[in-house]
Coordinates of C-alpha atoms and ligand atoms in Angstrom, one line a residue:
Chain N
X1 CA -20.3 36.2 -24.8
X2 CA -17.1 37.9 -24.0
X3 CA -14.5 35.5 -23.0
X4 CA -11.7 36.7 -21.3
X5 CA -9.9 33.8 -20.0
X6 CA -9.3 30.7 -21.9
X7 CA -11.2 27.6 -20.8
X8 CA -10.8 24.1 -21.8
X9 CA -14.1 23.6 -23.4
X10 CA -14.6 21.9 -26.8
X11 CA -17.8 23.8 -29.0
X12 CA -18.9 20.5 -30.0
X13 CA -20.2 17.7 -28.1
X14 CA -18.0 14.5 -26.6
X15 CA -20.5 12.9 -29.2
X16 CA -18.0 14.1 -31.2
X17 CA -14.8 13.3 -29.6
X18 CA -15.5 9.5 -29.2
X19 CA -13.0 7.6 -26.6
X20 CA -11.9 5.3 -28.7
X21 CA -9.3 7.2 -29.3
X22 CA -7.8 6.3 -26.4
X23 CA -8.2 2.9 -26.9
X24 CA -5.3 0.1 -27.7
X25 CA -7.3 -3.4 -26.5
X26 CA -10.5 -4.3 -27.7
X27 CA -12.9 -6.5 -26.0
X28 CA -14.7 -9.0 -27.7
X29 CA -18.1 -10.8 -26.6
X30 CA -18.3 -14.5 -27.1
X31 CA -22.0 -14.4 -27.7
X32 CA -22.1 -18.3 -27.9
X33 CA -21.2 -18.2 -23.9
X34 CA -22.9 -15.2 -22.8
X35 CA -25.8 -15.3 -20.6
X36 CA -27.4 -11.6 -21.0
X37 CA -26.8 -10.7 -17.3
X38 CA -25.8 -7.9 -18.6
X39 CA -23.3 -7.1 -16.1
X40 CA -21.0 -5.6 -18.1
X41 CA -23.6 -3.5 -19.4
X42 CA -23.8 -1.7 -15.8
X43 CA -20.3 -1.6 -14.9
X44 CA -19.2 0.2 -18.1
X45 CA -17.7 3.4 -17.0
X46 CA -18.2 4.8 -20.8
X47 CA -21.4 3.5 -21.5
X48 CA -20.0 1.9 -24.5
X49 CA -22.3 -1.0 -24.3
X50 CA -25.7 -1.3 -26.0
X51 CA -28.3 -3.2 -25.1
X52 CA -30.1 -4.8 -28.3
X53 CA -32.3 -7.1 -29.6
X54 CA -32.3 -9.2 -32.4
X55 CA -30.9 -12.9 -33.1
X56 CA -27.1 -12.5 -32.2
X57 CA -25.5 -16.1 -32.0
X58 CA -26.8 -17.6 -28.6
X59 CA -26.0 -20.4 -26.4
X60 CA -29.8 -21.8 -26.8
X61 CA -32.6 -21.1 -28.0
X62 CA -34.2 -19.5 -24.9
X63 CA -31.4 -17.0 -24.8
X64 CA -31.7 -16.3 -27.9
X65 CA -34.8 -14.4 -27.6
X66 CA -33.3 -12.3 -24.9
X67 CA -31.6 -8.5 -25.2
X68 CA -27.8 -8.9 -26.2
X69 CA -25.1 -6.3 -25.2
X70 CA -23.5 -5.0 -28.0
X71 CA -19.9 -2.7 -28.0
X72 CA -20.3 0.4 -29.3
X73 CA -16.7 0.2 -30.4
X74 CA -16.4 4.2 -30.8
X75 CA -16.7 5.0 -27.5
X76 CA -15.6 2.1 -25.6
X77 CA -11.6 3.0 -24.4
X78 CA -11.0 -0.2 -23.7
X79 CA -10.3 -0.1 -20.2
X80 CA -11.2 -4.2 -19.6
X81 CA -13.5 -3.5 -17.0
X82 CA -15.9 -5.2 -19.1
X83 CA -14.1 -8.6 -19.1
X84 CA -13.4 -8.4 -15.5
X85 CA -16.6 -8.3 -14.3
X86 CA -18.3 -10.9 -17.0
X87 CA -19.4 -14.0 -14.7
X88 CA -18.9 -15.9 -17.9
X89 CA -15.4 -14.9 -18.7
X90 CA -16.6 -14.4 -22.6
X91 CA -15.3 -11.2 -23.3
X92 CA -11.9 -11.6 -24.5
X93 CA -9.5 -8.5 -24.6
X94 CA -7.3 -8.3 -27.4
X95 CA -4.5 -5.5 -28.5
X96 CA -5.7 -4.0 -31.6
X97 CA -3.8 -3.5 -34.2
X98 CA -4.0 0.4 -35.5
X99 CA -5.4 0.5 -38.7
Chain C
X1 CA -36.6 36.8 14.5
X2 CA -34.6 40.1 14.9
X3 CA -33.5 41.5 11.9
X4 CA -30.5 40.6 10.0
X5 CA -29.2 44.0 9.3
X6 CA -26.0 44.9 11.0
X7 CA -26.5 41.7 13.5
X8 CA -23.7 41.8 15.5
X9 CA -23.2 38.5 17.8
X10 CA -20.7 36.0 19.3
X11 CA -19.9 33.3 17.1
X12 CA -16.8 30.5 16.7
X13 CA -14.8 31.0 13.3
X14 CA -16.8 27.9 12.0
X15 CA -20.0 29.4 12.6
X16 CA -18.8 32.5 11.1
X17 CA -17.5 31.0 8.0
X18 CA -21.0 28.9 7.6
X19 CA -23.0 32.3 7.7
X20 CA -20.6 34.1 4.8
X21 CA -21.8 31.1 2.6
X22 CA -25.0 31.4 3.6
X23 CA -24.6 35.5 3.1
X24 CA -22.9 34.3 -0.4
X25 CA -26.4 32.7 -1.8
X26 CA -24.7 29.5 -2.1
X27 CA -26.9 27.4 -3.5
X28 CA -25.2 23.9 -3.5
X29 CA -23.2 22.5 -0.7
X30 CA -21.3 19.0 -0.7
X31 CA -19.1 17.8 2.4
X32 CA -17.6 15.0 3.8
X33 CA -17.2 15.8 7.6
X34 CA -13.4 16.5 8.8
X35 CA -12.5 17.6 12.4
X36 CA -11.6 20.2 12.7
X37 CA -14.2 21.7 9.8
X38 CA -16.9 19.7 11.0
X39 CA -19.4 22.3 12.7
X40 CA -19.2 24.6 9.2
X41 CA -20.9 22.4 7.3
X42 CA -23.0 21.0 10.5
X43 CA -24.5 24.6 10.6
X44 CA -24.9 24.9 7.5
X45 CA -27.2 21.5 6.9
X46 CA -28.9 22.6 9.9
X47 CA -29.6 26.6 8.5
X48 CA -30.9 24.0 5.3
X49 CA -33.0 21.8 7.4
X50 CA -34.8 24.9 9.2
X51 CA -35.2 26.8 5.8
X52 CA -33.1 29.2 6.8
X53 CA -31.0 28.8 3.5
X54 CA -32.4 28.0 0.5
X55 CA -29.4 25.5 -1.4
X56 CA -29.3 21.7 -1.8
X57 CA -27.3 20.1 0.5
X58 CA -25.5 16.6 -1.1
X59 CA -24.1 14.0 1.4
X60 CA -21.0 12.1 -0.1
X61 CA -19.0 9.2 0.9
X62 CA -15.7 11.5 0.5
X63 CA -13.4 14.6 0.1
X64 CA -12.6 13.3 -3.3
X65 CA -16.5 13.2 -4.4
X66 CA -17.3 16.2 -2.4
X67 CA -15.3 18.5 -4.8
X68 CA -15.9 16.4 -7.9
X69 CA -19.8 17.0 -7.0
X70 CA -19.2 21.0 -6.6
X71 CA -17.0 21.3 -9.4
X72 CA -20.2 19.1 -11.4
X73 CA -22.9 21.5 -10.1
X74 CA -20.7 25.1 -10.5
X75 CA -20.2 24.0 -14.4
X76 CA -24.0 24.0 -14.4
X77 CA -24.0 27.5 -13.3
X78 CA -24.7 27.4 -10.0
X79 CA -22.4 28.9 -6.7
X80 CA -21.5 25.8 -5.1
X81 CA -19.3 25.7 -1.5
X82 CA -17.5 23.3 0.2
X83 CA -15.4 23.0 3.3
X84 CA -12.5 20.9 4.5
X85 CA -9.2 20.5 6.4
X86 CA -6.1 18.7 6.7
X87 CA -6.1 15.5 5.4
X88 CA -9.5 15.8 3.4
X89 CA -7.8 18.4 1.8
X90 CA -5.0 16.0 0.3
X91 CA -7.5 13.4 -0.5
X92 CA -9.1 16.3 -2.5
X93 CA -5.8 16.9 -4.7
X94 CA -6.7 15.5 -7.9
X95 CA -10.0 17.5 -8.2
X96 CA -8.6 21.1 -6.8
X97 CA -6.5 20.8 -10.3
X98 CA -10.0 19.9 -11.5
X99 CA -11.6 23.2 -9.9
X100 CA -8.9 25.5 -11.7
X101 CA -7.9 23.8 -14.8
X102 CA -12.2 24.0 -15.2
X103 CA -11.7 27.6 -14.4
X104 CA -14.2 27.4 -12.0
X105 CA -15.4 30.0 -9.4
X106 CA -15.6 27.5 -6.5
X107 CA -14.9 28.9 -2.8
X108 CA -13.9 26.3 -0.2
X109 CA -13.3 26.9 3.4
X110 CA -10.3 25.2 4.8
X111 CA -9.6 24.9 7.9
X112 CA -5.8 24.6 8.6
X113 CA -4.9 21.3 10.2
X114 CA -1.3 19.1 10.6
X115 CA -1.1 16.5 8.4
X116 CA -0.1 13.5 9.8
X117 CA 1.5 10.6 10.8
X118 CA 0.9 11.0 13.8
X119 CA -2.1 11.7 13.8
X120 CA -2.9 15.7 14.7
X121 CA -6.4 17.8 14.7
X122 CA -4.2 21.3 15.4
X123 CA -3.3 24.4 14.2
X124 CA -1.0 23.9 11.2
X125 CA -0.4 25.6 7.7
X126 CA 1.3 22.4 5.6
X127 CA -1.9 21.3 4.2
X128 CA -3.0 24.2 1.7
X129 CA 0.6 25.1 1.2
X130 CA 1.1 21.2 0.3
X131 CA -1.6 22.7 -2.3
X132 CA -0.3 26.0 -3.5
X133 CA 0.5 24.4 -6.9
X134 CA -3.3 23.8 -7.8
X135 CA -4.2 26.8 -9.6
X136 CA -6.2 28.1 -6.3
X137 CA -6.4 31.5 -4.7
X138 CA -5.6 31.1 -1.6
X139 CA -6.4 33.7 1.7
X140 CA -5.2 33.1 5.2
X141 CA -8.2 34.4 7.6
X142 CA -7.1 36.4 10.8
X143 CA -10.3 37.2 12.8
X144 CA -13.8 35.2 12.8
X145 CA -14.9 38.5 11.1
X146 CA -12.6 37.9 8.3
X147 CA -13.1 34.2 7.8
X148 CA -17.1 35.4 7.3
X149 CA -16.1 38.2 4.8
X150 CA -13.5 36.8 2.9
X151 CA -16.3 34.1 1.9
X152 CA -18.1 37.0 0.2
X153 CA -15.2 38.7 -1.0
X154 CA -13.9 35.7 -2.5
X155 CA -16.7 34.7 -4.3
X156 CA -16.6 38.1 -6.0
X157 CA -12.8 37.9 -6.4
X158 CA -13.5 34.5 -8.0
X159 CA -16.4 34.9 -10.5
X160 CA -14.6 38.1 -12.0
X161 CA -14.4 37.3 -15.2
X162 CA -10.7 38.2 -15.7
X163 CA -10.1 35.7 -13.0
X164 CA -12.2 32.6 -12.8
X165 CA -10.0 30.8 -10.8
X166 CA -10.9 29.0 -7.5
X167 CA -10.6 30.3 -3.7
X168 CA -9.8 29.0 -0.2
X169 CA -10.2 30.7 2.5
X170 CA -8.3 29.6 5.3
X171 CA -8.6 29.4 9.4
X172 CA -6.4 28.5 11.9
X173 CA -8.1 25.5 13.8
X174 CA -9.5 26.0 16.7
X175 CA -7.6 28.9 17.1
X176 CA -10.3 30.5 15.2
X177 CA -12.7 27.5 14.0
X178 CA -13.6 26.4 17.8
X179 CA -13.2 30.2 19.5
X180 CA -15.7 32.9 19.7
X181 CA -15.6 36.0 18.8
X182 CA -17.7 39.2 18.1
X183 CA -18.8 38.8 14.9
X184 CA -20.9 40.9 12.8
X185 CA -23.8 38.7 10.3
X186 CA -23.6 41.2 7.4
X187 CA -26.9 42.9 5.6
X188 CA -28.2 40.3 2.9
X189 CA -29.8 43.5 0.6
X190 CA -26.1 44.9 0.8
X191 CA -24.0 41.6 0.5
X192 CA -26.6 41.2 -3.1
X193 CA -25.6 44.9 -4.4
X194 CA -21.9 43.4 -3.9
X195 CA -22.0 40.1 -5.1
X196 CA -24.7 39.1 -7.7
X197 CA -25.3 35.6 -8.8
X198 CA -23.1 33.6 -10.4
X199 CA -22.5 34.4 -14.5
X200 CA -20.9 31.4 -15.8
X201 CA -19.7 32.5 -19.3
X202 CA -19.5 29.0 -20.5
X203 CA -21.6 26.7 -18.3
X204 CA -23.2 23.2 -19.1
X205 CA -26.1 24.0 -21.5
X206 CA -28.9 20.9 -22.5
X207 CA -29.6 22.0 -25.6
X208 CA -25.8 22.2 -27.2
X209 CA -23.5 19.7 -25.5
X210 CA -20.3 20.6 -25.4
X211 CA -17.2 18.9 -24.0
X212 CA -15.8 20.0 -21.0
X213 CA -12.3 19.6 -19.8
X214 CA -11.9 16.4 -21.9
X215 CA -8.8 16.1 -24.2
X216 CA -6.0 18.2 -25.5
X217 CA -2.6 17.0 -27.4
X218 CA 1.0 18.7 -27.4
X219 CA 0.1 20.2 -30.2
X220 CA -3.4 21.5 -29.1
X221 CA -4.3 24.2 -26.4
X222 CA -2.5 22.4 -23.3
X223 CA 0.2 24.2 -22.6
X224 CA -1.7 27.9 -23.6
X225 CA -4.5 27.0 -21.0
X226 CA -1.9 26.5 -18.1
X227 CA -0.3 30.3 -19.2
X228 CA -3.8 31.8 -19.2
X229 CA -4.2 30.4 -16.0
X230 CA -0.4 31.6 -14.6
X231 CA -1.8 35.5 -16.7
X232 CA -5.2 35.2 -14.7
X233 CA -3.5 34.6 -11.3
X234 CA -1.7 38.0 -12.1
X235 CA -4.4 39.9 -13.0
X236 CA -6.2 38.9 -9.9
X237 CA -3.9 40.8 -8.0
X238 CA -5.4 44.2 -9.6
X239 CA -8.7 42.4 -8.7
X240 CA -8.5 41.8 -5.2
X241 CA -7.0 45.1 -4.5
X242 CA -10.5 46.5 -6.3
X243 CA -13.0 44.6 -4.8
X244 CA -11.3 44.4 -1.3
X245 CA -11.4 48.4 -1.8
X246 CA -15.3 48.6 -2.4
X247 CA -16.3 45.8 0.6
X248 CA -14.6 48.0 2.8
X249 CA -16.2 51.1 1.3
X250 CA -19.2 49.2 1.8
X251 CA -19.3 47.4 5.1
X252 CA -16.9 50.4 6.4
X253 CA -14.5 47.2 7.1
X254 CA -10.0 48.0 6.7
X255 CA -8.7 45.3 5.1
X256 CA -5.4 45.2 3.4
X257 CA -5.7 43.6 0.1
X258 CA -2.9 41.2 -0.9
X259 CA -0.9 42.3 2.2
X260 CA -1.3 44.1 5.4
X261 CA 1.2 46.4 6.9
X262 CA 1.4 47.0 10.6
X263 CA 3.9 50.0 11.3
X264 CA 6.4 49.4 8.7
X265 CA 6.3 53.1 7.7
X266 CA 10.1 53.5 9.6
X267 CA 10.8 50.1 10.8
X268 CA 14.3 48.7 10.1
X269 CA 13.4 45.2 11.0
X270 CA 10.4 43.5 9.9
X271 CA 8.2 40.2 11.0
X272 CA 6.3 38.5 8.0
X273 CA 3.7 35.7 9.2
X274 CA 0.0 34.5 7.7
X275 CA -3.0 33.7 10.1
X276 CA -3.4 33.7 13.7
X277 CA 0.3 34.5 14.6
X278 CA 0.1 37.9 13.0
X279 CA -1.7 38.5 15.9
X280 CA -0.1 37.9 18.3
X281 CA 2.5 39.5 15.9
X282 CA 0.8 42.9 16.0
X283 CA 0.5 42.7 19.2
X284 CA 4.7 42.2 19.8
X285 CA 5.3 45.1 17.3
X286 CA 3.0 47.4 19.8
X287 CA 5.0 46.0 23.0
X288 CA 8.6 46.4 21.3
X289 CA 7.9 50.1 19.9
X290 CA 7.1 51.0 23.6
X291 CA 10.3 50.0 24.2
X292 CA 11.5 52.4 21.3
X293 CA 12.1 49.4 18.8
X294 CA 11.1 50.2 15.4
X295 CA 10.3 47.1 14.0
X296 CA 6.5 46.4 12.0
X297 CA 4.7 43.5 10.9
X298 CA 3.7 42.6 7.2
X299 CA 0.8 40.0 7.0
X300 CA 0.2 38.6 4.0
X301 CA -3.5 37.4 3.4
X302 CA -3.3 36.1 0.0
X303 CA -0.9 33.9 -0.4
X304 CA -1.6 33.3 -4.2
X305 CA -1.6 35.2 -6.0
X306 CA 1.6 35.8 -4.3
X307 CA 2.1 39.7 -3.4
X308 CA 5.8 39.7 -4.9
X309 CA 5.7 43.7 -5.7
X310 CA 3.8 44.6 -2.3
X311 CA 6.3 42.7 -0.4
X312 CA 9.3 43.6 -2.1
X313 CA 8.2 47.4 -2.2
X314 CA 7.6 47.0 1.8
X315 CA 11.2 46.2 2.8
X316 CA 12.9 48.3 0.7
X317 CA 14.5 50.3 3.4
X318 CA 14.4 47.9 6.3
X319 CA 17.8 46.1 7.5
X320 CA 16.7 42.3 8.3
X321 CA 13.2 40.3 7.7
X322 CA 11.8 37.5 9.6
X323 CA 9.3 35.4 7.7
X324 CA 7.4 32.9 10.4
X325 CA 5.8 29.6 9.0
X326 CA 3.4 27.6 10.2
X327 CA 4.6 25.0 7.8
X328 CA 7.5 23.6 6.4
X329 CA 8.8 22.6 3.3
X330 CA 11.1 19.7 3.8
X331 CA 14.6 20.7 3.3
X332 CA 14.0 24.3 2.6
X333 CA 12.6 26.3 5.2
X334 CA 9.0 27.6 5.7
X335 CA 6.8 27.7 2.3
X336 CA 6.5 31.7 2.7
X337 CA 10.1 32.5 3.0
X338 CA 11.3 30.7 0.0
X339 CA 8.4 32.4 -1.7
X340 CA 10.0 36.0 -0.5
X341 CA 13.3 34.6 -1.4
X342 CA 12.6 33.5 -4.8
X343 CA 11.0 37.3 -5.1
X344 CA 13.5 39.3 -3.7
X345 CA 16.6 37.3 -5.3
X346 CA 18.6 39.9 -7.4
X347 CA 16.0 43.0 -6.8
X348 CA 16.6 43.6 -2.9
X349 CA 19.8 42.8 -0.6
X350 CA 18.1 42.6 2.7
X351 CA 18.8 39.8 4.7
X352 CA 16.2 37.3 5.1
X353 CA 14.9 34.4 8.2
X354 CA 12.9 31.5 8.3
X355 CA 11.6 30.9 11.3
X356 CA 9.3 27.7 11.9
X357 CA 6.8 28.0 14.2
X358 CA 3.7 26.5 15.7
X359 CA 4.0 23.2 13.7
X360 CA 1.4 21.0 15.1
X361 CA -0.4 23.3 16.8
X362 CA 2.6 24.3 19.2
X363 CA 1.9 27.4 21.2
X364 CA 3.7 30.2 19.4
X365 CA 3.6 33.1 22.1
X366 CA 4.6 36.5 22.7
X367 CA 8.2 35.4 24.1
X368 CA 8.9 33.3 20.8
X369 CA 7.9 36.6 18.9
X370 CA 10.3 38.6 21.0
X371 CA 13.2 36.1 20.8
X372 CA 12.4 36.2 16.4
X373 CA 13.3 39.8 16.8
X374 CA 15.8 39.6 18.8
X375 CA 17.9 37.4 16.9
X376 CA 17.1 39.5 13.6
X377 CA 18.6 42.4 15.2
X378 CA 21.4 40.5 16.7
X379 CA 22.3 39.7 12.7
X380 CA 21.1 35.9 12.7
X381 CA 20.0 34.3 9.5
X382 CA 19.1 31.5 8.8
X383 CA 16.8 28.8 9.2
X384 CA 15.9 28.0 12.8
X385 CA 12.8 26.0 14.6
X386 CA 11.0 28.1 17.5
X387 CA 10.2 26.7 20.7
X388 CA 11.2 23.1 19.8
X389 CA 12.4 20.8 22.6
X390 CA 15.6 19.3 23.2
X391 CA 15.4 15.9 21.5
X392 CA 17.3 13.3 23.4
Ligands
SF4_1 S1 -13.6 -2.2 -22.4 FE1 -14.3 -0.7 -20.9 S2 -15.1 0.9 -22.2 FE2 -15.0 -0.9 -23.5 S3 -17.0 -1.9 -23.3 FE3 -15.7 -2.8 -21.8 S4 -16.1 -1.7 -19.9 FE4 -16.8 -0.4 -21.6
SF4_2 S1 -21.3 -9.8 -18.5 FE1 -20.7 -11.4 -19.9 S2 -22.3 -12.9 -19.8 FE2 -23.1 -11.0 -18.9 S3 -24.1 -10.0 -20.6 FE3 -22.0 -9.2 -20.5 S4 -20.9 -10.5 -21.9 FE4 -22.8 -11.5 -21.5

């Protein structure tokens, strides 16, 4: 391959270059008060949110056996949208202090 | 059906336009509908829906997604089209930086429409040279024949791969979008020995992700992509010139490459305009040499890269220019002549007009022409509005 311009393309995969780089708040899930709509699963523009199972602190017992969304925090860029949307209000957005 | 080869019909500018993309192999098209663009992309969902062109055709809710969806599908490797005027053209802003900074082959049509308030569907040039920052080629179309060719051409022009850059190709609206003209459908076996599919040196590729267009620092490769961008614009000049040269060898076609002269071979006075009013133009120069005048016309097609030398070598020996816009830049004449001025400063001592014409569609017509002439032999410079009306 013979480049003769330069274009702005990284060799490696955004796999790689993980937005949260970009990020300076991180949301937080209160999983005691989430419901597993999963809304904020589907409006995450970064897809930074996982959908899991397992036995993450619920509100009851028959939410407890349901999928959880989980923050994968090295690609979310915290851009909030998250805590917006949540119909519970139990994602709280904090600055994060850079390590 | 009758054969394609050498077809040679009546068609509008839009029409025209819709057959170069379809001549082009195009094989994606996304548009949002603008008067007065609308009928390009009409015909060409309706040459889709008849099979007539093999491409998929994407429907989107806006300008905006309509280039963010070609710029999508051309870094997967395939020639993608889209078409647009006026104020879809501004709405498109953000992602024509996205197009070049890409370095992405894309062609658009553009259609040349007033931008508003108030509201206005006519002939007017503000709206691609509102854009002339972008990192685009741009071409400003003369005939219907023109506007179908320059499609090809520009594709070729485009996907070189000293250039990779993005290309609009503009008409006047409905001076040549809604008017008919002869128009000849060019030989598909002849248009593929010219223009072969797209190459894309670095396109989107399953098996190794990549990251495209996604972050650079001060300290990275920001500031070196914009300068190989600035270096590519410049070498497209040698570009054009070429592949202008072999189309016309090819379809026996005469066009100029960055510039066209008109009888500036011992003219002291000169007219400089883009477009439609070249014509009529052209057609002054012929009346006033009757008349013993010797004044020629230079039209300049591509307005980036901008033809600095060509220009500049052109009036070397005349005694005043004229440079008509169909725009205006707020506060400093038409776009064009502060181009020319910003070229000629400290290299040529010739003195230099901006005349504002046509704005809005206004009439320019062969008495406007003739007054511009006079009043660049009668010693006038300046900046002065054509044909406006006394406002009380
Ligand atoms: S803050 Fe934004 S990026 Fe992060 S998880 Fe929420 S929606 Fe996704
Ligand atoms: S939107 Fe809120 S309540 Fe719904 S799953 Fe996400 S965190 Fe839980």
């Amino acid at each position: 391959m013979v480049k003769t311009v330069m274009v702005p393309v990284a060799e490696v995969s955004t796999r790689n270059h993980p937005t949260d780089s970009w990020r300076i708040q991180k949301p937080t899930i209160q999983y005691d008060k989430c419901i597993r709509c999963m809304i904020c699963w589907k409006y995450c523009p970064d897809n930074a949110i996982e959908i899991k199972t397992g036995d993450e602190k619920a509100p009851n017992e028959r939410v407890a056996k349901m999928e959880f969304p989980a923050i994968d925090y090295k690609f979310c860029k915290g851009c909030g949208i998250c805590a917006n949307e949540c119909p519970e209000k139990c994602i709280d957005m904090e600055f994060e202090v850079i390590q | 059906m009758k054969s394609m080869q050498d077809y040679r019909t009546i068609m509008t500018g839009n029409d025209a336009v819709a057959y170069g993309a379809k001549l082009a192999r195009v094989k994606l098209i996304s548009a949002y509908p603008i008067t007065p663009q609308t009928t390009i992309v009409e015909k060409l969902a309706s040459m889709i829906a008849n099979d007539e062109l093999d491409a998929k055709y994407v429907k989107v809710e806006s300008e905006h997604s309509a280039l963010a969806t070609v710029v999508s599908s051309e870094l997967a490797g395939v020639r993608s089209y889209t078409a647009t005027s006026s104020h879809g053209l501004l709405y498109m802003h953000e992602m024509l930086h996205w197009a070049s900074g890409q370095r992405l082959p894309i062609v658009m049509s553009v259609v040349n429409r007033a931008i508003g308030p108030p509201w206005n569907i006519w002939a007017d040039q503000s709206d691609t040279m509102n854009q002339k920052d972008t990192g685009w080629m741009q071409v400003y179309c003369e005939s219907n024949q023109e506007a179908l060719d320059t499609i090809i051409m520009g594709y070729k022009i485009a996907e070189n791969k000293d250039v990779l850059l993005p290309l609009m190709s503009m008409e006047d609206a409905f001076i040549l979008s809604h008017t008919s003209e002869p128009v000849t459908i060019r030989d598909q076996e002849s248009v593929n020995e010219y223009l072969p599919d797209l190459d894309l040196p670095f396109k989107i590729n399953e098996e190794h992700p990549m990251g495209y267009g996604s972050y650079d620092t001060p300290d990275g490769s920001f500031m070196e992509l914009k300068k190989d961008m600035v270096d590519s614009m410049q070498k497209a000049k040698r570009i054009i010139e070429d592949e202008t040269r072999k189309f016309n060898e090819m379809f026996g076609t005469e066009y100029g490459g960055l510039i066209e002269k008109y009888r500036m071979e011992d003219a002291d006075y000169a007219i400089i305009a883009t477009g439609t009013i070249a014509s009529t133009a052209r057609y002054v120069v012929d009346i006033l040499r009757k008349k013993g005048e010797k004044v020629g016309l230079i039209r300049i097609r591509y307005f980036r890269p901008f033809p600095y030398e060509e220009i500049l070598s052109s009036l070397k020996y005349v005694k005043a220019a004229g440079v008509i816009d169909r725009s205006v830049s707020f506060s400093s004449g038409g776009p064009t002549y502060v181009e020319i001025v910003q070229g000629l400063y400290g290299k040529l001592n010739v003195p230099l007009s901006s005349f504002i014409a046509g704005i809005g569609g206004r009439d320019v017509r062969i008495q406007d022409i003739e007054n511009i002439y006079e009043m660049l032999k009668s010693g006038n410079s300046g900046t002065y509005w054509i044909n406006v009306k006394e406002v009380r």
